[in-house]
Amino acid sequence: MKYVLLLVFALSLQMGLAQDKNTKDLDSILETMPKSEGLITTFFEDDKLYFKFPEEILEKDLLMVTRLKQLPANYSAYRNAGSKTSEQMIHFVKVGKSIDLVQVLTTNVADEDDPISLSVAQNNLNPILASFPIKSEEGEDFVIEVSSFFNADSPSFNIIPDGLKSEYKIGKADDKRSRINSVKSFPENTEITHTLTFPTSNPPRGNSTNTFTFQINHSIIALPEDKMQVRYEDSRVGWFGLRKYNYSSEALKADEERLIRRWRLEPKDEKAYARGKLTEPKQPIVYYLDPATPEKWRKYFIQGIEDWNSAFEKAGFKNAIQARVAPTKKEDPDFSPEDVRYSTVRYVASTTRNAVGPSVSDPRTGEIIESDIIWYHNHLRSYRNRYLLETGAANPKARTLDTPEEEIGEMMRRVISHEVGHALGLPHNMKASSAYDVEQLRSGSFTQEMGIAATIMDYARYNYVAQPGDKNIRFVRKLGPYDDYAIEWGYRYFPNSSPEQDKDILKSFVDKRSTDPMYMFGGRGNDPNAQTEDIGDNSVKASTYGLSNLKIVAKNLDSWTTSEGEDFDNLEELYGEMLGVYRRYIYHVVSMVGGVHETLLHKGQEGIPYQAVDKTKQQDALEFISDNVWTPQYWLVDEALVSKFAESGKLESLISINKGVLNRLTIAKRLNRMWDTHSTLPGNGLSPQELLDALVKDILTSRTTPDQVERELQKHLVHQLIELEKDKDLALELKGHSLSLQNELLSNFKTKMNTNTKVLKAHYGYMMKMLEEALDD
């Protein structure tokens, strides 16, 4: 027994000496490696990366944000340098001789002193993302090697979505062509940049290497220990938010709480703020312009960012948001757009026509920590084209593809304002464009003061209503009264109050305003007053003005887009987009048919939350559609225009648009909704039977000598009626009405067969055969 004990002791001593030797060996290795001290002290050289951190970092609330820094050409339209792929709260947790990297889930919560918190923890086990053996332990400091973690395609990074992996047939990351590039640590964050290379057997066009290489940046940031006070959502004010389920609530359920996402703005001088004086915040919101931003556009980007200061003044803050040009490497070698300490406006060389405004926030409180506005270069093309098509009739400055710099700059400014609005916490508010009377949009004094919609957060880009001869018109959107209202609601500072007290104060603020169209919020849904790309409170009137203008543009499109000696490529591009503008104006009116007005109300406010669009307005919409769709719009396919770039006519395009409108009106989902709302909602709405009767009359029975475009539409309506009767989802009452209409049409077509025109006789004969075969089934 003594021998065994001595052997065990000897082995233990040997293992201890080996461990000491390994520790000393590691210490000597770390002494020679480049070191970066900060939140996490890092040692990095030759693709080897070690983390050293004190015990106080263990179980500290950290946020890990993963972004693309560089990516392959033609990879994805909406993934670019700066795109965020992952954002997660993490803890480093010591478990025995290892450190686990754990993702911390924050949706389900309970008070720590409430017994139910034990159950919340047991039923919401945090996933372990990685586990690292402790290489060295010196007092309260721990050393782990993380090289393999950052050299792998960890699922938690979400670098390549599953859809793109499948589309491009992307394999596993190639270790030999992947590496860690750089590591920097700062007092509040640690930055790791690495490269991953993947083989792909189905790359996009132009990629002959069958290879995708990405450079990725990870930011590990310490979340504030002094948590920002939360603010509860009010559904009547549009705001991005976080959803929590509070199991300690006194409600007889897990109470759902919605917190808004906002920046932490606190006044430097609380006493002056309390007296109503404009006060600078302790920490303003600062955006840095990407050095890649062309110099001529920078002033417009700065204006677009700082436009929001007028709204913040309503909340009591001055100079709350600032724009700066990013420092050069010489001025600040540590500055990095991927560093979450800096909010940036990124200028991306891409053919994508868009801009976006994402942000990073504290998942515990909703505090926005940073954001990156992304402007795609080719968005200039979209705005140039739409400016010409939608305002050219009344706006001489738009009648060219060489749009004046100040005009393009103004459009860019307003796009940046829109995206900054998202980064401040505001979602789209499509309801706001219906706050203004259509006729007000033809007034120079009104549009210059109020813009063309009550918020910059609507998709109300251009004033397509103003007519030739209207004076001093504003054609481009800008911030409006809703923006002031929303920012005041979200950012007004209340000292020495609780979130519950804030909620009561702000409820009164909203109660007094939310039924005023100027301050209404609404998503899209089935409300014709909450559509994208429309302006004004009456879609029929606005689209009538819009089409009047578009006809003028169509007549001048060649001269406005093509110079002597040029080919007609630009004309063809603009023509295709012109058809899209026409379709958009029509669809604005289509939405009125079967539409339901939504008003976001809380109990005690006057009004009706849901109300069917009045029948007379729906009938006006159908009359507009009859005049501007069912009656062929040959001005859209004028041979003098189309023959310059198309070897065949564009009748198919016109017919396709007409069929698309008819499909929207006769889809079972819409008809069922009309059948339901006609019976259950207040308001004298149109019944689906009345809609089908009107379509049959306008398209089929009232047109005695239909031309080729009308004949195609007639056949399609017959087809739709047959398909509706077969549709298993359509209400039985409506199936019966469809069957009745088919029988009536069969009789009507038999009468029309007496025509002397061979084309029409064949046409009616064909539709009779369609109906007979359907009725015999």
Coordinates of C-alpha atoms in Angstrom, one line a residue, residues 285-309 321-326 343-349 352 354-357 372-381 383 405-421 423-424 456 477 479:
I285 CA -24.8 60.5 -31.3
V286 CA -21.8 60.8 -33.7
Y287 CA -21.6 59.4 -37.2
Y288 CA -18.3 59.1 -39.2
L289 CA -18.3 59.3 -43.0
D290 CA -16.6 56.4 -44.7
P291 CA -13.3 57.6 -46.3
A292 CA -14.6 56.0 -49.5
T293 CA -17.4 58.6 -49.8
P294 CA -16.8 60.8 -52.8
E295 CA -16.0 64.3 -51.6
K296 CA -18.7 66.0 -53.6
W297 CA -21.4 64.1 -51.8
R298 CA -20.0 64.4 -48.2
K299 CA -21.8 67.7 -47.4
Y300 CA -25.2 66.1 -48.3
F301 CA -24.5 63.1 -46.1
I302 CA -23.6 65.5 -43.2
Q303 CA -26.8 67.5 -43.8
G304 CA -28.9 64.3 -43.9
I305 CA -27.5 63.2 -40.5
E306 CA -27.7 66.5 -38.8
D307 CA -31.2 67.2 -40.1
W308 CA -32.4 65.2 -37.1
N309 CA -31.2 67.9 -34.7
I321 CA -26.5 64.2 -33.4
Q322 CA -23.3 65.1 -35.2
A323 CA -21.5 64.1 -38.4
R324 CA -17.7 63.9 -38.9
V325 CA -15.3 62.8 -41.5
A326 CA -13.5 59.7 -40.4
S343 CA -21.1 54.7 -35.9
T344 CA -20.5 55.2 -39.6
V345 CA -22.0 55.9 -43.0
R346 CA -20.6 53.3 -45.3
Y347 CA -20.3 54.0 -49.1
V348 CA -20.4 50.7 -50.9
A349 CA -19.3 50.2 -54.5
T352 CA -27.4 47.3 -55.7
N354 CA -30.7 50.6 -52.0
A355 CA -29.6 52.1 -48.7
V356 CA -30.1 50.6 -45.2
G357 CA -29.8 51.7 -41.6
D372 CA -23.8 51.7 -39.7
I373 CA -25.8 53.4 -42.4
I374 CA -25.0 51.8 -45.8
W375 CA -25.3 53.6 -49.0
Y376 CA -25.0 51.6 -52.2
H377 CA -23.4 53.5 -55.1
N378 CA -26.0 52.5 -57.7
H379 CA -28.8 54.0 -55.6
L380 CA -28.0 57.2 -57.5
R381 CA -29.3 55.6 -60.6
Y383 CA -33.2 58.3 -57.8
E405 CA -25.5 67.9 -58.6
E406 CA -27.5 69.9 -56.1
E407 CA -30.7 68.0 -57.1
I408 CA -29.0 64.6 -56.7
G409 CA -27.4 65.8 -53.5
E410 CA -30.8 66.8 -52.1
M411 CA -32.1 63.3 -52.8
M412 CA -29.1 61.6 -51.2
R413 CA -29.5 63.9 -48.2
R414 CA -33.1 62.7 -47.7
V415 CA -32.2 59.1 -48.2
I416 CA -29.5 59.4 -45.5
S417 CA -32.0 61.1 -43.2
H418 CA -34.4 58.2 -43.7
E419 CA -31.8 55.6 -42.9
V420 CA -30.6 57.5 -39.9
G421 CA -34.2 57.5 -38.7
A423 CA -30.9 53.8 -36.7
L424 CA -32.5 56.2 -34.2
I456 CA -39.3 61.1 -43.7
R477 CA -39.4 64.5 -49.3
L479 CA -38.6 65.5 -42.2

